[in-house]
Amino acid sequence: MSLSVESEWTNYTIPELKDKSNNQQYQDNMLPFPYEIRNVDANLNMQLMKDFSGERTGFVEVGPKKWVFPSGYTKAAQSIYNFKLRSDDVFVATFPRSGTTWTQEMVWLLCNNLDFQTAAKVPLEDRFKFLEFSCFIHKKVKEEFLKENMANPEYYKIVQSIDNPSWETLTKSQERRFIKTHLPFSLLPPSLPQAGCKIIYVARNPKDVAVSFYHWNRSIRTQGFLGDFRKYWSYFHRNLQPWTPYWEHLKEGWNMRHEENILFIFYENMNKNLRQSIEKIAAFLGRSYSVEELDQLESYLQFDNFKNNKSVNCDLMKKLGIILKDEEPFVRKGKNGGWKDYFDNDIDAEANEWIEKNLIGTDLRFPA
């Protein structure tokens, strides 16, 4: 997805391949997608589409872990699995609402000589491509966005491009690639650990994730959640929200933490000691800066400054009507423990039992 009017995506159309034999050879060399993709149970699907109004065809579940996605993932799965990696690619991989945006901006600046001027001018979405976003743009929802923006040719043109597959645009790019994904490792290219690229995986405790994801599902119309938090929690902890199951996602990341090119970090530690996290990520990326430069970056990333940064807050998506203006902002509160304002005693007890059950057999533990 790209929301910058002057970005390479705005005028991008997929060119016809003149050499059909080369195209066929590429298809023949593609790895088969290794998992079965099935429709979610029909009755459950009807309820999900009623409560998540951004999907109009139905939801699917993928493989034995039953990853949940909207119907658009079906056509994209093999292409994403076969996405050609480059040794200098940088990924930020997370379960949604785990400090992704914060980490992306930090990583991009560390890798680009703290170029605050470009960061202010170019939206983060254009600097850090969201690998699977097009899977979540249902054609009927896109038609609604187009109709709503007909009076503004500039906005209309941007909406036309929002479902261009990121993996195709990234393949065309001649620049160093920065890639955001919420996909679990098992659905990403299998060569990822050996490709030489850098992957930063950020984990956040499930209670705070659930609250933040609830608000985001209500805010963005491609998800379009219409219920209250209690109903949302029921979907979330039963693994019926796209990108779930949450615990399998985290465990896959945790089990990859010893790979040389993968850095596993906790959002809670970033929040508690931002400077230490900046230095750790900089070292992982092979970047070095002076004390004064790190002071500047730390100040820039402090939440009170970050939440007012238009470049990372999806402002244009609000203007396009993709994000509702009267819901919570994209960058919300940025604190640990905000879940306490939403969990009643029953939900908290259920959550604690769910957490305890899923931590059995693993040494994964969240920071206190």
Tab-separated table of C-alpha atoms in Angstrom:
chain	number	residue	atom	x	y	z
A	1	MET	CA	0.000	0.000	0.000
A	2	SER	CA	1.128	3.528	-0.654
A	3	LEU	CA	-0.522	6.712	0.438
A	4	SER	CA	1.980	9.248	-0.804
A	5	VAL	CA	0.653	11.133	-3.810
A	6	GLU	CA	4.086	11.366	-5.413
A	7	SER	CA	5.327	7.906	-4.509
A	8	GLU	CA	6.309	5.218	-6.996
A	9	TRP	CA	3.069	3.368	-6.195
A	10	THR	CA	0.732	6.139	-7.222
A	11	ASN	CA	1.277	5.616	-10.945
A	12	TYR	CA	2.196	1.975	-10.732
A	13	THR	CA	0.428	-0.529	-12.937
A	14	ILE	CA	1.525	-4.106	-13.335
A	15	PRO	CA	3.178	-4.331	-16.752
A	16	GLU	CA	2.287	-7.141	-19.114
A	17	LEU	CA	5.113	-9.611	-19.418
A	18	LYS	CA	6.193	-9.775	-23.030
A	19	ASP	CA	8.246	-12.896	-22.539
A	20	LYS	CA	5.624	-15.464	-21.681
A	21	SER	CA	8.169	-18.275	-21.553
A	22	ASN	CA	10.151	-16.503	-18.818
A	23	ASN	CA	6.948	-15.946	-16.890
A	24	GLN	CA	6.105	-19.626	-17.210
A	25	GLN	CA	9.616	-20.556	-16.085
A	26	TYR	CA	9.167	-18.361	-13.001
A	27	GLN	CA	5.855	-20.067	-12.253
A	28	ASP	CA	7.455	-23.480	-12.693
A	29	ASN	CA	10.255	-22.568	-10.268
A	30	MET	CA	7.889	-21.410	-7.548
A	31	LEU	CA	7.725	-23.543	-4.440
A	32	PRO	CA	4.282	-25.002	-3.845
A	33	PHE	CA	2.497	-23.412	-0.921
A	34	PRO	CA	2.817	-26.123	1.736
A	35	TYR	CA	-0.448	-25.629	3.639
A	36	GLU	CA	-4.076	-26.337	2.944
A	37	ILE	CA	-6.354	-23.284	2.849
A	38	ARG	CA	-9.930	-23.982	3.930
A	39	ASN	CA	-13.032	-21.888	4.408
A	40	VAL	CA	-13.939	-21.192	8.010
A	41	ASP	CA	-17.089	-23.032	9.126
A	42	ALA	CA	-20.054	-21.556	7.233
A	43	ASN	CA	-22.100	-20.457	10.250
A	44	LEU	CA	-19.073	-18.983	11.966
A	45	ASN	CA	-18.099	-17.240	8.746
A	46	MET	CA	-21.481	-15.543	8.575
A	47	GLN	CA	-21.056	-14.251	12.122
A	48	LEU	CA	-17.499	-13.091	11.468
A	49	MET	CA	-18.550	-11.159	8.360
A	50	LYS	CA	-21.374	-9.570	10.317
A	51	ASP	CA	-18.986	-8.332	13.009
A	52	PHE	CA	-15.955	-7.648	10.770
A	53	SER	CA	-17.640	-5.692	8.000
A	54	GLY	CA	-14.465	-5.164	5.954
A	55	GLU	CA	-14.596	-8.723	4.607
A	56	ARG	CA	-17.420	-9.516	2.172
A	57	THR	CA	-16.544	-12.996	0.813
A	58	GLY	CA	-15.516	-14.945	3.885
A	59	PHE	CA	-12.590	-15.920	6.074
A	60	VAL	CA	-10.192	-18.817	5.615
A	61	GLU	CA	-7.970	-20.847	7.896
A	62	VAL	CA	-4.505	-21.928	6.834
A	63	GLY	CA	-2.612	-25.082	7.694
A	64	PRO	CA	-2.688	-27.170	10.863
A	65	LYS	CA	-2.267	-24.097	13.092
A	66	LYS	CA	-5.398	-22.593	11.495
A	67	TRP	CA	-4.077	-19.121	10.781
A	68	VAL	CA	-7.083	-16.893	10.073
A	69	PHE	CA	-7.167	-14.522	7.092
A	70	PRO	CA	-9.716	-12.829	4.848
A	71	SER	CA	-10.444	-14.437	1.479
A	72	GLY	CA	-7.880	-12.249	-0.299
A	73	TYR	CA	-5.020	-14.209	1.257
A	74	THR	CA	-5.912	-17.291	-0.795
A	75	LYS	CA	-4.581	-15.847	-4.063
A	76	ALA	CA	-1.592	-14.197	-2.402
A	77	ALA	CA	-0.273	-17.067	-0.281
A	78	GLN	CA	2.023	-18.701	-2.845
A	79	SER	CA	3.381	-15.382	-4.137
A	80	ILE	CA	4.295	-14.218	-0.631
A	81	TYR	CA	5.810	-17.600	0.205
A	82	ASN	CA	7.979	-17.301	-2.931
A	83	PHE	CA	8.866	-13.626	-2.493
A	84	LYS	CA	12.489	-13.198	-3.591
A	85	LEU	CA	14.605	-11.896	-0.735
A	86	ARG	CA	17.707	-9.726	-0.902
A	87	SER	CA	20.574	-9.861	1.549
A	88	ASP	CA	20.145	-6.204	2.538
A	89	ASP	CA	16.375	-6.406	3.179
A	90	VAL	CA	15.212	-5.295	6.609
A	91	PHE	CA	12.013	-6.741	8.081
A	92	VAL	CA	10.011	-5.667	11.107
A	93	ALA	CA	7.811	-8.643	11.965
A	94	THR	CA	5.176	-8.552	14.697
A	95	PHE	CA	1.772	-9.710	15.695
A	96	PRO	CA	-0.367	-6.595	15.061
A	97	ARG	CA	-0.340	-3.771	17.613
A	98	SER	CA	2.916	-4.831	19.239
A	99	GLY	CA	4.905	-1.634	18.735
A	100	THR	CA	5.299	-2.176	14.997
A	101	THR	CA	5.142	1.464	13.891
A	102	TRP	CA	7.454	2.655	16.643
A	103	THR	CA	10.017	0.012	15.694
A	104	GLN	CA	9.692	0.694	11.964
A	105	GLU	CA	10.447	4.385	12.365
A	106	MET	CA	13.411	3.656	14.628
A	107	VAL	CA	14.800	1.057	12.221
A	108	TRP	CA	14.357	3.211	9.131
A	109	LEU	CA	16.128	6.159	10.737
A	110	LEU	CA	18.982	4.000	12.043
A	111	CYS	CA	19.511	2.575	8.563
A	112	ASN	CA	19.229	5.942	6.806
A	113	ASN	CA	21.689	8.146	8.686
A	114	LEU	CA	18.969	9.640	10.915
A	115	ASP	CA	17.387	11.393	7.935
A	116	PHE	CA	14.637	13.134	9.911
A	117	GLN	CA	13.870	15.451	7.003
A	118	THR	CA	12.864	12.625	4.649
A	119	ALA	CA	11.065	10.846	7.475
A	120	ALA	CA	8.925	13.951	7.986
A	121	LYS	CA	8.101	14.335	4.297
A	122	VAL	CA	7.517	10.723	3.218
A	123	PRO	CA	4.839	8.687	5.046
A	124	LEU	CA	6.135	5.622	6.829
A	125	GLU	CA	3.853	3.452	4.654
A	126	ASP	CA	5.920	4.466	1.639
A	127	ARG	CA	9.264	3.960	3.308
A	128	PHE	CA	8.349	0.622	4.922
A	129	LYS	CA	6.109	-1.508	2.691
A	130	PHE	CA	3.393	-3.629	4.313
A	131	LEU	CA	3.902	-7.017	2.668
A	132	GLU	CA	0.399	-8.509	2.897
A	133	PHE	CA	-1.814	-5.410	3.082
A	134	SER	CA	-3.464	-5.957	-0.310
A	135	CYS	CA	-4.959	-9.220	0.996
A	136	PHE	CA	-7.160	-7.135	3.278
A	137	ILE	CA	-8.644	-4.840	0.611
A	138	HIS	CA	-11.832	-6.514	-0.513
A	139	LYS	CA	-12.859	-5.361	-3.979
A	140	LYS	CA	-16.319	-4.280	-2.786
A	141	VAL	CA	-14.824	-2.208	0.016
A	142	LYS	CA	-12.391	-0.651	-2.457
A	143	GLU	CA	-15.352	0.236	-4.692
A	144	GLU	CA	-16.910	2.068	-1.744
A	145	PHE	CA	-13.685	4.006	-1.147
A	146	LEU	CA	-13.517	4.927	-4.834
A	147	LYS	CA	-17.104	6.130	-4.875
A	148	GLU	CA	-16.559	8.254	-1.767
A	149	ASN	CA	-13.458	9.890	-3.277
A	150	MET	CA	-14.775	10.524	-6.797
A	151	ALA	CA	-14.921	14.291	-6.242
A	152	ASN	CA	-11.187	14.447	-5.540
A	153	PRO	CA	-9.128	13.149	-8.511
A	154	GLU	CA	-5.948	13.066	-6.446
A	155	TYR	CA	-7.496	10.926	-3.700
A	156	TYR	CA	-9.331	8.774	-6.239
A	157	LYS	CA	-6.020	7.939	-7.908
A	158	ILE	CA	-4.478	6.942	-4.592
A	159	VAL	CA	-7.400	4.653	-3.734
A	160	GLN	CA	-7.014	2.971	-7.116
A	161	SER	CA	-3.539	1.806	-6.063
A	162	ILE	CA	-4.208	0.660	-2.497
A	163	ASP	CA	-4.547	-3.018	-3.400
A	164	ASN	CA	-1.448	-3.198	-5.595
A	165	PRO	CA	0.466	-6.209	-4.207
A	166	SER	CA	3.437	-5.027	-2.177
A	167	TRP	CA	5.561	-8.018	-3.147
A	168	GLU	CA	5.338	-6.948	-6.803
A	169	THR	CA	6.286	-3.350	-6.069
A	170	LEU	CA	9.122	-4.483	-3.797
A	171	THR	CA	10.427	-6.748	-6.542
A	172	LYS	CA	10.611	-3.733	-8.886
A	173	SER	CA	12.322	-1.502	-6.349
A	174	GLN	CA	15.964	-0.602	-6.958
A	175	GLU	CA	16.453	0.792	-3.455
A	176	ARG	CA	17.143	-0.965	-0.193
A	177	ARG	CA	13.884	-2.542	0.931
A	178	PHE	CA	12.242	-2.069	4.316
A	179	ILE	CA	9.385	-4.495	4.850
A	180	LYS	CA	6.677	-4.726	7.492
A	181	THR	CA	4.751	-7.938	8.024
A	182	HIS	CA	2.370	-9.434	10.563
A	183	LEU	CA	2.651	-12.874	9.001
A	184	PRO	CA	4.097	-15.682	11.138
A	185	PHE	CA	7.462	-17.091	10.090
A	186	SER	CA	5.866	-20.272	8.738
A	187	LEU	CA	3.991	-18.311	6.051
A	188	LEU	CA	6.968	-16.185	5.003
A	189	PRO	CA	9.631	-17.278	2.478
A	190	PRO	CA	11.340	-20.337	3.966
A	191	SER	CA	14.793	-18.961	3.057
A	192	LEU	CA	14.315	-15.982	5.389
A	193	PRO	CA	16.721	-17.167	8.141
A	194	GLN	CA	19.493	-17.904	5.634
A	195	ALA	CA	18.993	-15.015	3.182
A	196	GLY	CA	21.235	-12.582	5.036
A	197	CYS	CA	18.516	-9.980	5.571
A	198	LYS	CA	17.804	-8.557	9.019
A	199	ILE	CA	14.563	-9.366	10.871
A	200	ILE	CA	13.451	-7.630	14.059
A	201	TYR	CA	10.584	-9.454	15.756
A	202	VAL	CA	8.686	-7.497	18.427
A	203	ALA	CA	6.460	-9.218	20.982
A	204	ARG	CA	3.941	-7.596	23.320
A	205	ASN	CA	1.824	-9.061	26.112
A	206	PRO	CA	-1.553	-10.301	24.846
A	207	LYS	CA	-3.722	-8.187	27.133
A	208	ASP	CA	-2.363	-4.899	25.799
A	209	VAL	CA	-2.338	-6.288	22.267
A	210	ALA	CA	-6.019	-7.219	22.510
A	211	VAL	CA	-7.055	-3.730	23.641
A	212	SER	CA	-4.976	-1.951	21.015
A	213	PHE	CA	-6.084	-4.325	18.258
A	214	TYR	CA	-9.714	-3.874	19.289
A	215	HIS	CA	-9.450	-0.135	18.696
A	216	TRP	CA	-7.614	-0.607	15.407
A	217	ASN	CA	-10.227	-3.079	14.176
A	218	ARG	CA	-12.902	-0.495	14.908
A	219	SER	CA	-10.930	2.340	13.295
A	220	ILE	CA	-9.891	0.870	9.953
A	221	ARG	CA	-12.718	-0.024	7.608
A	222	THR	CA	-10.802	-2.844	5.934
A	223	GLN	CA	-11.411	-4.648	9.251
A	224	GLY	CA	-14.589	-2.826	10.251
A	225	PHE	CA	-15.256	-4.425	13.622
A	226	LEU	CA	-18.662	-3.346	14.915
A	227	GLY	CA	-18.878	-4.847	18.395
A	228	ASP	CA	-17.747	-3.964	21.911
A	229	PHE	CA	-14.576	-5.089	23.642
A	230	ARG	CA	-16.156	-8.128	25.295
A	231	LYS	CA	-17.228	-9.497	21.925
A	232	TYR	CA	-13.848	-8.670	20.421
A	233	TRP	CA	-12.020	-10.447	23.247
A	234	SER	CA	-14.093	-13.540	22.544
A	235	TYR	CA	-12.881	-13.582	18.955
A	236	PHE	CA	-9.294	-12.732	19.856
A	237	HIS	CA	-8.632	-15.382	22.460
A	238	ARG	CA	-10.481	-18.033	20.422
A	239	ASN	CA	-8.107	-17.325	17.496
A	240	LEU	CA	-10.812	-15.967	15.195
A	241	GLN	CA	-9.157	-12.646	14.371
A	242	PRO	CA	-6.936	-12.295	11.282
A	243	TRP	CA	-3.292	-13.171	11.975
A	244	THR	CA	-4.218	-15.369	14.949
A	245	PRO	CA	-3.468	-17.700	16.655
A	246	TYR	CA	-1.560	-15.166	18.739
A	247	TRP	CA	0.443	-17.696	20.763
A	248	GLU	CA	1.592	-19.696	17.763
A	249	HIS	CA	2.736	-16.447	16.160
A	250	LEU	CA	4.849	-15.522	19.193
A	251	LYS	CA	6.226	-19.013	19.676
A	252	GLU	CA	7.417	-19.145	16.078
A	253	GLY	CA	9.217	-15.841	16.627
A	254	TRP	CA	10.628	-16.949	19.979
A	255	ASN	CA	11.938	-20.204	18.515
A	256	MET	CA	13.844	-18.233	15.857
A	257	ARG	CA	15.541	-15.872	18.320
A	258	HIS	CA	18.908	-17.624	18.164
A	259	GLU	CA	19.247	-17.161	14.401
A	260	GLU	CA	22.095	-14.768	13.625
A	261	ASN	CA	19.980	-12.439	11.496
A	262	ILE	CA	16.933	-12.333	13.795
A	263	LEU	CA	16.536	-10.058	16.818
A	264	PHE	CA	13.666	-10.846	19.196
A	265	ILE	CA	12.673	-7.960	21.468
A	266	PHE	CA	9.820	-7.160	23.833
A	267	TYR	CA	7.724	-4.030	23.485
A	268	GLU	CA	7.666	-3.760	27.271
A	269	ASN	CA	11.451	-3.402	27.357
A	270	MET	CA	11.359	-0.789	24.598
A	271	ASN	CA	8.792	1.154	26.575
A	272	LYS	CA	10.731	0.845	29.828
A	273	ASN	CA	14.171	1.731	28.451
A	274	LEU	CA	13.968	3.288	24.997
A	275	ARG	CA	17.640	4.274	24.856
A	276	GLN	CA	18.838	0.779	25.613
A	277	SER	CA	16.539	-0.598	22.911
A	278	ILE	CA	17.789	1.922	20.345
A	279	GLU	CA	21.384	0.935	21.073
A	280	LYS	CA	20.559	-2.781	20.890
A	281	ILE	CA	18.773	-2.462	17.548
A	282	ALA	CA	21.494	-0.180	16.160
A	283	ALA	CA	24.156	-2.766	17.042
A	284	PHE	CA	22.083	-5.520	15.419
A	285	LEU	CA	21.791	-3.441	12.241
A	286	GLY	CA	25.508	-2.643	12.268
A	287	ARG	CA	24.950	1.085	12.733
A	288	SER	CA	26.891	3.427	15.010
A	289	TYR	CA	26.046	6.979	16.076
A	290	SER	CA	27.395	9.562	18.467
A	291	VAL	CA	25.870	10.175	21.892
A	292	GLU	CA	24.391	13.433	20.609
A	293	GLU	CA	22.805	11.707	17.604
A	294	LEU	CA	21.325	8.992	19.800
A	295	ASP	CA	19.965	11.682	22.124
A	296	GLN	CA	18.224	13.270	19.160
A	297	LEU	CA	16.724	9.965	18.012
A	298	GLU	CA	15.567	9.100	21.523
A	299	SER	CA	13.836	12.476	21.851
A	300	TYR	CA	12.229	12.032	18.434
A	301	LEU	CA	10.855	8.615	19.436
A	302	GLN	CA	9.547	9.670	22.858
A	303	PHE	CA	5.862	8.901	22.787
A	304	ASP	CA	4.605	12.433	23.414
A	305	ASN	CA	6.503	13.496	20.289
A	306	PHE	CA	5.811	10.359	18.277
A	307	LYS	CA	2.024	10.454	18.661
A	308	ASN	CA	1.964	13.902	17.007
A	309	ASN	CA	4.111	12.827	14.059
A	310	LYS	CA	1.867	13.028	10.968
A	311	SER	CA	4.230	10.861	8.949
A	312	VAL	CA	3.494	7.792	11.103
A	313	ASN	CA	-0.174	8.404	11.971
A	314	CYS	CA	-1.871	7.479	8.688
A	315	ASP	CA	-3.273	10.987	8.253
A	316	LEU	CA	-3.989	10.541	4.557
A	317	MET	CA	-5.897	7.313	5.223
A	318	LYS	CA	-8.226	9.369	7.402
A	319	LYS	CA	-8.704	11.879	4.602
A	320	LEU	CA	-9.503	9.028	2.203
A	321	GLY	CA	-12.082	7.642	4.638
A	322	ILE	CA	-10.238	4.346	5.109
A	323	ILE	CA	-9.715	5.146	8.783
A	324	LEU	CA	-12.615	6.566	10.771
A	325	LYS	CA	-11.846	9.957	12.266
A	326	ASP	CA	-14.004	9.556	15.366
A	327	GLU	CA	-12.273	6.386	16.603
A	328	GLU	CA	-9.007	6.056	18.526
A	329	PRO	CA	-5.892	7.403	16.716
A	330	PHE	CA	-3.475	5.021	15.009
A	331	VAL	CA	-0.727	5.740	17.547
A	332	ARG	CA	-2.695	5.516	20.785
A	333	LYS	CA	-1.287	5.604	24.325
A	334	GLY	CA	2.001	3.749	24.025
A	335	LYS	CA	2.036	2.480	27.575
A	336	ASN	CA	2.221	-0.848	29.356
A	337	GLY	CA	-0.788	-2.054	31.321
A	338	GLY	CA	-3.508	-0.098	29.522
A	339	TRP	CA	-5.561	-3.302	29.397
A	340	LYS	CA	-6.613	-2.712	33.028
A	341	ASP	CA	-9.084	-0.083	31.825
A	342	TYR	CA	-10.920	-2.675	29.702
A	343	PHE	CA	-10.705	-6.052	31.453
A	344	ASP	CA	-13.381	-6.769	34.033
A	345	ASN	CA	-12.823	-9.555	36.571
A	346	ASP	CA	-14.333	-12.247	34.343
A	347	ILE	CA	-12.292	-11.354	31.270
A	348	ASP	CA	-9.145	-11.018	33.371
A	349	ALA	CA	-9.626	-14.461	34.920
A	350	GLU	CA	-10.273	-15.978	31.508
A	351	ALA	CA	-7.208	-14.223	30.084
A	352	ASN	CA	-4.946	-15.379	32.904
A	353	GLU	CA	-6.028	-18.988	32.449
A	354	TRP	CA	-5.506	-18.690	28.667
A	355	ILE	CA	-2.028	-17.209	29.129
A	356	GLU	CA	-0.971	-19.807	31.688
A	357	LYS	CA	-2.180	-22.643	29.460
A	358	ASN	CA	-0.290	-21.359	26.429
A	359	LEU	CA	2.974	-20.789	28.280
A	360	ILE	CA	3.182	-24.444	29.300
A	361	GLY	CA	6.139	-26.087	27.616
A	362	THR	CA	7.908	-22.874	26.632
A	363	ASP	CA	10.385	-20.585	28.365
A	364	LEU	CA	8.786	-17.531	26.754
A	365	ARG	CA	7.970	-15.011	29.490
A	366	PHE	CA	7.001	-11.374	29.243
A	367	PRO	CA	8.988	-8.762	31.200
A	368	ALA	CA	7.388	-7.758	34.492
